[in-house]
Short mmCIF file of C-alpha atoms in Angstrom, two decimals:
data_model
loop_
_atom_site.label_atom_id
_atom_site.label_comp_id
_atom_site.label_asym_id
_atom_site.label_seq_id
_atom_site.Cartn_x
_atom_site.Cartn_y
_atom_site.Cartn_z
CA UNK D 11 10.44 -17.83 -44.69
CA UNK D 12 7.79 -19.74 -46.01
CA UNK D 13 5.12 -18.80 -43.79
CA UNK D 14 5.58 -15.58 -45.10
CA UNK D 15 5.02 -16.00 -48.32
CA UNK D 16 2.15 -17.95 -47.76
CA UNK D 17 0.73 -15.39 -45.42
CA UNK D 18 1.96 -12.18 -47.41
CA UNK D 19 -0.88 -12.64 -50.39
CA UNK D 20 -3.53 -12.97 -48.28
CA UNK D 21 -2.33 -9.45 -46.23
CA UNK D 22 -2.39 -7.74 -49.37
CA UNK D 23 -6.11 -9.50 -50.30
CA UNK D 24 -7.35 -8.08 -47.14
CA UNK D 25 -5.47 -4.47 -48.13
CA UNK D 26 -6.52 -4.42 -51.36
CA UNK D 27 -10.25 -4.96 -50.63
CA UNK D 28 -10.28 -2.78 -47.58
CA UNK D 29 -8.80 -0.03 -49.84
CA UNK D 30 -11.54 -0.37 -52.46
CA UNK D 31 -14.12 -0.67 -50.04
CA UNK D 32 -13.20 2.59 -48.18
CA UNK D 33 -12.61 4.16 -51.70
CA UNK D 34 -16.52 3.79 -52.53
CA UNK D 35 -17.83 4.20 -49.23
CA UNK D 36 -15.81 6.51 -46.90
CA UNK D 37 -15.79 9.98 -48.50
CA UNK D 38 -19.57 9.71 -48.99
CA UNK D 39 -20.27 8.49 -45.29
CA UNK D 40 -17.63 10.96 -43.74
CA UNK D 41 -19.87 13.73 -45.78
CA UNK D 42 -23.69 12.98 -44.93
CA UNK D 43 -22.74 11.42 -41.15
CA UNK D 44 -19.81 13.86 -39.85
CA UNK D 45 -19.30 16.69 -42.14
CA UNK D 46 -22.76 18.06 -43.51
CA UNK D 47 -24.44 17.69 -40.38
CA UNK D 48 -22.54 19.53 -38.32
CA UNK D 49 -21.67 22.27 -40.75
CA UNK D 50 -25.13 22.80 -41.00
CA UNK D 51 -25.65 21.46 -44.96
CA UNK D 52 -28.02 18.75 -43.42
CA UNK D 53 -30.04 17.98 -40.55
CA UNK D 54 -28.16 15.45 -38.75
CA UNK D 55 -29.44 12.08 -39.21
CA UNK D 56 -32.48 11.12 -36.91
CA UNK D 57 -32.11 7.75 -34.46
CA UNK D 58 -35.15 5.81 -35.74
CA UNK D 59 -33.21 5.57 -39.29
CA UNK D 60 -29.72 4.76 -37.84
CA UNK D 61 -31.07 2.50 -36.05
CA UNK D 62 -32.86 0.49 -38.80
CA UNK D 63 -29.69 0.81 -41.24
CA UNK D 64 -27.32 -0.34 -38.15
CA UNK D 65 -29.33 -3.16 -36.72
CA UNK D 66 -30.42 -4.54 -40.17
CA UNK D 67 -28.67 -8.07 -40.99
CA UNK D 68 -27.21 -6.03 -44.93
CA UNK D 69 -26.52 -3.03 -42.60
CA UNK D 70 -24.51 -5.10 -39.61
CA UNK D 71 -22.55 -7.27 -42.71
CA UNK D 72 -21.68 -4.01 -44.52
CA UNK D 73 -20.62 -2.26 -41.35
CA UNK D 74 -18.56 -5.37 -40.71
CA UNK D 75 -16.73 -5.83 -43.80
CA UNK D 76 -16.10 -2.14 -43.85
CA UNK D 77 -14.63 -1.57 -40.21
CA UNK D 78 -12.62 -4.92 -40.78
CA UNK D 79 -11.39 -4.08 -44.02
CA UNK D 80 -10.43 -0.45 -43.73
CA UNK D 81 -8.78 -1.66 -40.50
CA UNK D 82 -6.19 -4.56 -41.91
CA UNK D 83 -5.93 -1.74 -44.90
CA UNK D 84 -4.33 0.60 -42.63
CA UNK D 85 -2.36 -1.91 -41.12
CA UNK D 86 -0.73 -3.43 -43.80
CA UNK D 87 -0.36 -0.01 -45.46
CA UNK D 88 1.20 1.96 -43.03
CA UNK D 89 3.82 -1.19 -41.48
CA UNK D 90 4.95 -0.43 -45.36
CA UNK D 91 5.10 3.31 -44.78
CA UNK D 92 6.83 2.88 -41.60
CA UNK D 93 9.20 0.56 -43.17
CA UNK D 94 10.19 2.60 -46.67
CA UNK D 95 9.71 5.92 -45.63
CA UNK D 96 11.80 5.83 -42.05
CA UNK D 97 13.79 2.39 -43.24
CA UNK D 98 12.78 1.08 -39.92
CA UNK D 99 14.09 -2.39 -41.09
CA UNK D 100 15.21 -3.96 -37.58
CA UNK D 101 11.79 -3.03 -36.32
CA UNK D 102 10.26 -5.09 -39.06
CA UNK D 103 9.18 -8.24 -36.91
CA UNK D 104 7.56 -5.70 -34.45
CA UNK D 105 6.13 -3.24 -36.15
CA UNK D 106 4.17 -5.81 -38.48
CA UNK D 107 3.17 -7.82 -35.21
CA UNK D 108 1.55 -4.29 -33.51
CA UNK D 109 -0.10 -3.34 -36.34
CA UNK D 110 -1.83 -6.17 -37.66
CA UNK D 111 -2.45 -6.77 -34.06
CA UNK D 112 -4.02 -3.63 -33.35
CA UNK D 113 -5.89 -4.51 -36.82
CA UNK D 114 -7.41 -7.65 -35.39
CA UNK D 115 -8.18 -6.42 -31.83
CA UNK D 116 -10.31 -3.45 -32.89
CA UNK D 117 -12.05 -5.78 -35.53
CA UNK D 118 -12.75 -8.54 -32.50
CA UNK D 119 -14.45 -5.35 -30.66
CA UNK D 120 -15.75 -4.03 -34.27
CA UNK D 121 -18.14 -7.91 -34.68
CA UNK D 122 -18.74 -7.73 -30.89
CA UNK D 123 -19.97 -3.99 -31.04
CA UNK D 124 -21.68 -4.51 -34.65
CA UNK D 125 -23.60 -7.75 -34.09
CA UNK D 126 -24.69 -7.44 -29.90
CA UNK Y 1 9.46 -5.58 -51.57
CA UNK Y 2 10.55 -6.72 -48.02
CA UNK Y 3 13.36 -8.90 -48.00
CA UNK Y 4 14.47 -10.21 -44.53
CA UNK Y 5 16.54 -7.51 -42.95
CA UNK Y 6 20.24 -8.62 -42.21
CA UNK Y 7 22.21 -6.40 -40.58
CA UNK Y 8 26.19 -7.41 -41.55
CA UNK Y 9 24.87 -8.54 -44.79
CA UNK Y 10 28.53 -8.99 -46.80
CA UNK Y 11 26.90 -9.12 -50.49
CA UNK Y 12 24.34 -6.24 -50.67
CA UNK Y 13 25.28 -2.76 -50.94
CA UNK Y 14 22.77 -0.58 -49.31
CA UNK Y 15 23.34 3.58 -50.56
CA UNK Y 16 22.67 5.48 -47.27
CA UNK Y 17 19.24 7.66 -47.34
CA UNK Y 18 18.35 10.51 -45.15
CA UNK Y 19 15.51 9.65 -43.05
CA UNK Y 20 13.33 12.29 -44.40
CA UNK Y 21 14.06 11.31 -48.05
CA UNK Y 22 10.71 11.80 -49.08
CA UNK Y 23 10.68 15.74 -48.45
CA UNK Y 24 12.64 16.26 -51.21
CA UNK Y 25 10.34 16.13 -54.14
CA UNK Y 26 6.86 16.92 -54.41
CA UNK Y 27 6.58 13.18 -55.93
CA UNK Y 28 8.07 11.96 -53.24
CA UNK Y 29 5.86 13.12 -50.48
CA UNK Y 30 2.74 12.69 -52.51
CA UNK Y 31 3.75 8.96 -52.07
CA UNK Y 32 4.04 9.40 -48.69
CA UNK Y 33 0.79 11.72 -48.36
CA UNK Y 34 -0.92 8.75 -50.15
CA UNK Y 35 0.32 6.05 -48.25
CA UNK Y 36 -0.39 8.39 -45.01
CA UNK Y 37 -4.48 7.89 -45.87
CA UNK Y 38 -4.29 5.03 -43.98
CA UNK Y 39 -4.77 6.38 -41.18
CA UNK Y 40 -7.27 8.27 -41.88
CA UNK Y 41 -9.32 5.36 -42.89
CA UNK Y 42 -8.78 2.98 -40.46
CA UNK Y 43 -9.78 6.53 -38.01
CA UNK Y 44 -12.91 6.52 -40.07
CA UNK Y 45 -13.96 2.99 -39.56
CA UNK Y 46 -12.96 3.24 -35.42
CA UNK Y 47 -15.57 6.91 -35.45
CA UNK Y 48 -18.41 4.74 -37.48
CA UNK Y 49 -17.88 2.24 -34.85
CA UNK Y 50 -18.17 4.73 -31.75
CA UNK Y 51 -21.36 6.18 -33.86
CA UNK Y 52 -22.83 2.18 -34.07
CA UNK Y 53 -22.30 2.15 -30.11
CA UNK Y 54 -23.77 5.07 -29.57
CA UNK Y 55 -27.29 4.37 -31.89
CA UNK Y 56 -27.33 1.12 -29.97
CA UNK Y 57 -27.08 2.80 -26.92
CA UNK Y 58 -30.43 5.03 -27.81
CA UNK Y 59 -31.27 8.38 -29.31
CA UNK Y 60 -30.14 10.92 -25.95
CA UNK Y 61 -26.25 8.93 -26.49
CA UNK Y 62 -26.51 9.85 -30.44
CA UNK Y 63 -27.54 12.98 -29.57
CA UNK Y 64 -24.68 13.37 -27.47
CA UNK Y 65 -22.29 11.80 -29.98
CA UNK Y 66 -23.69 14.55 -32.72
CA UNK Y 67 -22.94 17.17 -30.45
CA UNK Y 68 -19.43 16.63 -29.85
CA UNK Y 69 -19.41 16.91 -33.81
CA UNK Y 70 -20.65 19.92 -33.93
CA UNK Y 71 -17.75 21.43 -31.71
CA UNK Y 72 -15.68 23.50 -34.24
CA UNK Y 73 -12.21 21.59 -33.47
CA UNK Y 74 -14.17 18.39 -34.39
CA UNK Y 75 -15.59 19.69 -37.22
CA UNK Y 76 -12.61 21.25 -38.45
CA UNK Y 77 -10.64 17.64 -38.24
CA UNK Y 78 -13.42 15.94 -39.89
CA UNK Y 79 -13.00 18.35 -43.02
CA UNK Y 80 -9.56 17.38 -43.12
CA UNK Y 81 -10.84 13.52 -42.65
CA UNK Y 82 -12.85 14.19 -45.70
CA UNK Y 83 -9.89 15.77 -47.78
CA UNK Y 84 -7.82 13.29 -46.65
CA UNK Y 85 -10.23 10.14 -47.67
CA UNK Y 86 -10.99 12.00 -51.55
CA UNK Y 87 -7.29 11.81 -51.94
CA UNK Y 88 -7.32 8.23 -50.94
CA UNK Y 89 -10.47 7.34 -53.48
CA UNK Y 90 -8.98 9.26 -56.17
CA UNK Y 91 -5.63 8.06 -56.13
CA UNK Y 92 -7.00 4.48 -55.33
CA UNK Y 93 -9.41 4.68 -58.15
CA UNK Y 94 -6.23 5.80 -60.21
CA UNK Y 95 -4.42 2.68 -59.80
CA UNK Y 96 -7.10 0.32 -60.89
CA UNK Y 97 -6.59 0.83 -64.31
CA UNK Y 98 -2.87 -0.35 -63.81
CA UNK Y 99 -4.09 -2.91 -61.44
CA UNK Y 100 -5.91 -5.03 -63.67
CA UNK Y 101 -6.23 -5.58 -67.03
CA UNK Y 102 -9.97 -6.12 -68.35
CA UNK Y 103 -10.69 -8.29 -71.69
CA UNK Y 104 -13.42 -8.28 -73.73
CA UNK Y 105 -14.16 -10.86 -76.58
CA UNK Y 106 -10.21 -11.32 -76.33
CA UNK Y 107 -9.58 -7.25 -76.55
CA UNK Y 108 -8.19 -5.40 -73.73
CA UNK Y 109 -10.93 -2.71 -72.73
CA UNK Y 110 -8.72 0.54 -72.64
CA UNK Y 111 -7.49 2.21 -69.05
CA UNK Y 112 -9.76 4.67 -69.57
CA UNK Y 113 -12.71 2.75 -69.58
CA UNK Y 114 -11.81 0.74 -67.13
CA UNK Y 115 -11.54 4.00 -64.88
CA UNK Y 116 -14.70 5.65 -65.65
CA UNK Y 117 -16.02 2.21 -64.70
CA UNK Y 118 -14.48 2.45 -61.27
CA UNK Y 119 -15.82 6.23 -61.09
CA UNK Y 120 -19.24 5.02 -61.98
CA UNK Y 121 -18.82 2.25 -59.04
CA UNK Y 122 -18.06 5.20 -57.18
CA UNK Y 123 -20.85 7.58 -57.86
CA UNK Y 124 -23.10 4.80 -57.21
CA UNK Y 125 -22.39 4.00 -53.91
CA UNK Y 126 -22.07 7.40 -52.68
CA UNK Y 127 -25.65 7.89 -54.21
CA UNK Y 128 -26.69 4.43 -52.13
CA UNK Y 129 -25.12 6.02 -48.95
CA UNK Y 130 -27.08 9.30 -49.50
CA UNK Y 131 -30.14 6.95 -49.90
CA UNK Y 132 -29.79 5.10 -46.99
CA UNK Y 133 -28.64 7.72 -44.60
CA UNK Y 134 -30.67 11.03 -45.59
CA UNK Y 135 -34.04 10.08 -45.76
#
């Protein structure tokens, strides 16, 4: 039981800061990369720029930290939605083990993908 | 709260709950609604990754990638993406005043403050993301 509590705050650090992250960033990204552009508010956003932002060293650390975070914010936020709103209490072990595992496997491919 | 789960239990008394207990009240499946934005952000941050690949991989694969968002269905999800992700900043950015508790010279700055601080933070970097993106 201890391990958990030791490892419990630091799953809600990474939840927590992956929630405020995607609360400044997301809505505004999902708008001018996804939404405007192919609704036809914008011109979608030309290579040579995505490029620059996206191979930059403050673009490839933002991208990181975002992808990561909103990632391990997902996980730990819906093993707790799974858990209180279906009371999937015997699954608790595995449920917590896929998602934070799916959680660090797409953010192993997220630093390989960001940073080649 | 997640105390270990054990089954035969003898001291606790656990009330039964439907399984769908949170379709009950509009409260209720707010909560759920709100916890549900998970998903919709960790779908966000897999997309920006597929869009990364595909600017690495050179301008004929982002062309390709903007394409297939310009198919209707895809739009039409990534509206709801969108709705879904303002629900998430808003109720987010709701909590913070609850979450912490600022001081000033040994006052406590009032929630509301501390709120129109986090909407300022927000403002900002959707201004900086407009900057760097649409140029």
């Amino acid at each position: 039981m201890s391990g958990r509590r030791l490892r419990e705050p630091g799953l809600w650090l990474l939840f927590s800061a992956g929630g405020t992250l995607a609360a400044l960033f997301l809505p505004a990204l999902v708008m001018v990369l996804w939404v405007a552009p192919s609704v036809g508010w914008l011109t979608p956003p030309v290579h040579e720029t995505l490029a620059a932002v996206a191979g930059g060293v403050l673009g490839r650390l933002f991208l990181t930290a975002l992808i990561v975070l909103a990632l391990y914010h997902w996980a730990h936020r819906f093993r707790y939605t799974l858990y209180d709103g279906l009371q999937l209490y015997h699954l608790n072990q595995l449920i917590a083990g896929l998602t934070y595992g799916v959680a660090t496997v797409l953010s192993v491919a997220a630093a390989v993908v960001v940073w080649r | 709260m997640n105390p270990a789960y054990r089954r035969y239990h003898p001291k606790w008394y656990r009330a039964r709950m439907p399984i769908f207990w949170w379709l009950r009240r509009v409260s209720y499946f707010r909560f759920i609604a709100r916890e549900l934005t998970s998903v919709f952000v960790a779908y966000a941050g897999v997309l920006l990754l597929v869009q990364v690949r595909s600017v690495a991989a050179g301008p004929e694969a982002l062309a390709r990638f903007t394409g297939w968002l310009q198919l209707p269905p895809v739009a039409a999800l990534h509206v709801v993406v969108l709705l879904a992700l303002l629900f998430h900043t808003i109720t987010w950015l709701h909590l913070a005043p609850r979450a912490m508790v600022v001081r000033l010279g040994g006052r406590r700055v009032p929630d509301v403050a501390v709120l129109l601080g986090h909407y300022g933070a927000w403002l900002a970097a959707s201004a900086l993301v407009v900057w760097v993106v649409v140029r």
